[in-house]
Short mmCIF file of C-alpha atoms in Angstrom, two decimals:
data_model
loop_
_atom_site.label_atom_id
_atom_site.label_comp_id
_atom_site.label_asym_id
_atom_site.label_seq_id
_atom_site.Cartn_x
_atom_site.Cartn_y
_atom_site.Cartn_z
CA MET A 1165 -17.97 -9.32 -32.18
CA SER A 1166 -14.60 -8.37 -33.56
CA SER A 1167 -11.53 -9.08 -31.48
CA LYS A 1168 -9.97 -5.79 -32.70
CA GLY A 1169 -12.63 -3.45 -31.27
CA ARG A 1170 -13.74 -2.87 -27.73
CA ILE A 1171 -16.04 -5.51 -26.30
CA PHE A 1172 -18.01 -5.05 -23.10
CA ARG A 1173 -19.44 -8.04 -21.24
CA VAL A 1174 -22.74 -7.25 -19.54
CA PHE A 1175 -23.45 -9.70 -16.72
CA ARG A 1176 -25.29 -10.58 -13.55
CA CYS A 1177 -22.73 -11.97 -11.08
CA PRO A 1178 -23.58 -15.52 -10.03
CA HIS A 1179 -21.85 -14.93 -6.67
CA CYS A 1180 -23.38 -11.67 -5.40
CA GLY A 1181 -26.12 -10.90 -7.94
CA TYR A 1182 -24.61 -7.57 -9.00
CA THR A 1183 -25.49 -6.43 -12.54
CA GLY A 1184 -22.62 -4.72 -14.32
CA TYR A 1185 -20.30 -4.60 -17.30
CA ARG A 1186 -16.58 -4.97 -17.92
CA GLN A 1187 -14.40 -4.51 -20.96
CA VAL A 1188 -12.85 -7.76 -22.21
CA SER A 1189 -10.50 -8.56 -25.09
CA HIS A 1190 -12.45 -11.65 -26.17
CA GLN A 1191 -15.73 -13.25 -25.14
CA ASN A 1192 -13.86 -16.24 -23.66
CA ASP A 1193 -11.71 -14.06 -21.38
CA ASP A 1194 -12.61 -14.00 -17.70
CA SER A 1195 -13.34 -10.68 -16.00
CA LEU A 1196 -14.03 -9.69 -12.40
CA CYS A 1197 -17.28 -8.61 -10.80
CA ASN A 1198 -17.18 -4.89 -9.98
CA LEU A 1199 -18.74 -5.50 -6.56
CA CYS A 1200 -17.37 -8.75 -5.11
CA SER A 1201 -14.30 -9.21 -7.38
CA ASN A 1202 -15.17 -12.84 -8.11
CA PRO A 1203 -14.33 -14.10 -11.62
CA ILE A 1204 -17.00 -13.85 -14.32
CA SER A 1205 -16.66 -16.38 -17.14
CA HIS A 1206 -18.44 -16.50 -20.48
CA SER A 1207 -21.84 -18.17 -20.41
CA PRO A 1208 -24.77 -18.24 -22.85
CA GLU A 1209 -26.72 -15.60 -20.89
CA MET A 1210 -23.90 -13.02 -21.13
CA ARG A 1211 -24.49 -10.06 -23.42
CA TYR A 1212 -21.72 -8.40 -25.42
CA VAL A 1213 -21.74 -4.88 -26.85
CA THR A 1214 -19.19 -2.46 -28.31
CA THR A 1215 -19.91 0.83 -26.50
CA VAL A 1216 -20.34 1.97 -22.91
CA ASP A 1217 -23.78 3.40 -23.74
CA GLU A 1218 -24.91 0.03 -25.11
CA ALA A 1219 -23.51 -1.66 -21.98
CA ARG A 1220 -25.53 0.65 -19.73
CA THR A 1221 -28.66 0.01 -21.80
CA GLU A 1222 -28.16 -3.76 -21.56
CA MET A 1223 -27.57 -3.46 -17.80
CA GLN A 1224 -30.89 -1.67 -17.46
CA LYS A 1225 -32.62 -4.40 -19.48
CA ILE A 1226 -31.20 -7.08 -17.18
CA VAL A 1227 -32.27 -5.17 -14.06
CA VAL A 1228 -35.78 -4.56 -15.43
CA SER A 1229 -36.11 -8.19 -16.54
CA GLY A 1230 -37.39 -9.01 -13.07
CA GLN A 1231 -34.55 -11.06 -11.64
CA LYS A 1232 -33.87 -10.04 -8.08
CA SER A 1233 -30.37 -8.95 -7.12
CA LYS A 1234 -28.79 -10.37 -3.98
CA SER A 1235 -26.65 -7.25 -3.54
CA ARG A 1236 -29.25 -4.84 -2.11
CA TYR A 1237 -27.04 -3.88 0.84
CA GLY A 1238 -24.05 -3.25 -1.42
CA LEU A 1239 -26.05 -1.05 -3.73
CA GLY A 1240 -27.19 1.00 -0.75
CA VAL A 1241 -23.58 1.55 0.29
CA LYS A 1242 -22.69 2.52 -3.27
CA ARG A 1243 -25.50 5.06 -3.28
CA ARG A 1244 -24.32 6.45 0.08
CA ILE A 1245 -20.82 6.93 -1.32
CA LEU A 1246 -22.19 8.70 -4.40
CA ASN A 1247 -24.22 10.96 -2.12
CA MET A 1248 -21.08 11.69 -0.06
CA VAL A 1249 -19.23 12.80 -3.19
CA TYR A 1250 -22.16 15.01 -4.17
CA ASP A 1251 -22.73 16.52 -0.72
CA LEU A 1252 -19.07 17.19 0.09
CA SER A 1253 -18.50 18.63 -3.38
CA GLU A 1254 -21.47 20.96 -2.92
CA PHE A 1255 -20.19 21.88 0.54
CA ASN A 1256 -16.92 22.82 -1.18
CA LYS A 1257 -18.83 25.27 -3.46
CA GLY A 1258 -18.97 22.73 -6.30
CA ASN A 1259 -15.19 22.41 -6.49
CA GLY A 1260 -15.09 18.67 -5.88
CA VAL A 1261 -13.79 16.65 -2.97
CA SER A 1262 -10.61 14.65 -2.46
CA ARG A 1263 -10.66 10.86 -2.48
CA ARG A 1264 -8.98 10.97 0.94
CA ARG A 1265 -11.87 13.04 2.36
CA ILE A 1266 -14.44 10.60 0.97
CA LEU A 1267 -12.58 7.68 2.54
CA GLU A 1268 -12.47 9.53 5.88
CA GLU A 1269 -16.26 9.95 5.68
CA CYS A 1270 -16.65 6.26 4.84
CA LYS A 1271 -14.53 5.32 7.85
CA GLU A 1272 -16.69 7.51 10.10
CA ALA A 1273 -19.80 5.84 8.64
CA ASP A 1274 -18.35 2.36 9.34
CA ILE A 1275 -18.11 1.54 5.62
CA ASP A 1276 -15.32 -0.93 4.85
CA LEU A 1277 -12.52 1.05 3.17
CA ASP A 1278 -11.71 -1.65 0.60
CA LYS A 1279 -15.36 -1.77 -0.39
CA ALA A 1280 -15.48 2.04 -0.54
CA LYS A 1281 -12.43 2.14 -2.82
CA ARG A 1282 -14.00 -0.48 -5.13
CA PHE A 1283 -17.24 1.51 -5.26
CA LEU A 1284 -15.39 4.74 -6.08
CA ILE A 1285 -13.63 2.99 -8.96
CA GLN A 1286 -16.93 1.51 -10.08
CA LEU A 1287 -18.71 4.88 -9.95
CA GLU A 1288 -15.93 6.35 -12.11
CA GLU A 1289 -16.18 3.45 -14.59
CA GLU A 1290 -19.93 4.00 -14.83
CA GLY A 1291 -19.42 7.70 -15.50
CA LEU A 1292 -21.33 8.85 -12.40
CA ILE A 1293 -18.30 10.59 -10.91
CA ILE A 1294 -15.19 12.06 -12.49
CA GLU A 1295 -11.82 13.05 -11.09
CA ILE A 1296 -10.38 16.39 -12.19
CA ASP A 1297 -7.22 17.78 -10.58
CA ASP A 1298 -7.39 15.09 -7.86
CA LEU A 1299 -10.93 16.12 -6.89
CA LEU A 1300 -14.02 13.95 -7.35
CA ARG A 1301 -17.24 15.40 -8.73
CA VAL A 1302 -20.65 13.94 -9.54
CA THR A 1303 -21.35 14.16 -13.28
CA GLN A 1304 -25.16 14.26 -13.04
CA GLU A 1305 -26.92 16.84 -10.91
CA ASP A 1306 -30.12 14.90 -10.23
CA LEU A 1307 -28.50 11.67 -8.95
CA ALA A 1308 -31.44 9.69 -10.40
CA TRP A 1309 -30.02 6.29 -11.22
#
């Protein structure tokens, strides 16, 4: 991999079991897990790619490879937050929903606000939600992920 182009590290976190990807400058640079924020260091099982689409494909391969994730609860919370964005956006006639409103819903649902903020950032990084004019919207109508 060239150090001049974009490099994405695709990983399974050794701390929480989350499967994700992060952009790094070099393979030897540490990154942080998207879910638990623990450091991820280079190891032989890491995969490196140059585009977001390749990173998503590699993530899917890791997930399908049969290794069980320890983060089942966290992924359920992430899905709930994605559903909140979708439902509240639809309730607002498809015009999106403010981040503040999503966090209010998370608070009412007893979802830790720091975790909710991390998941919102993660959902944006993964391209599942976008923010336009300070309003969040789901990018895919079917929510099948």
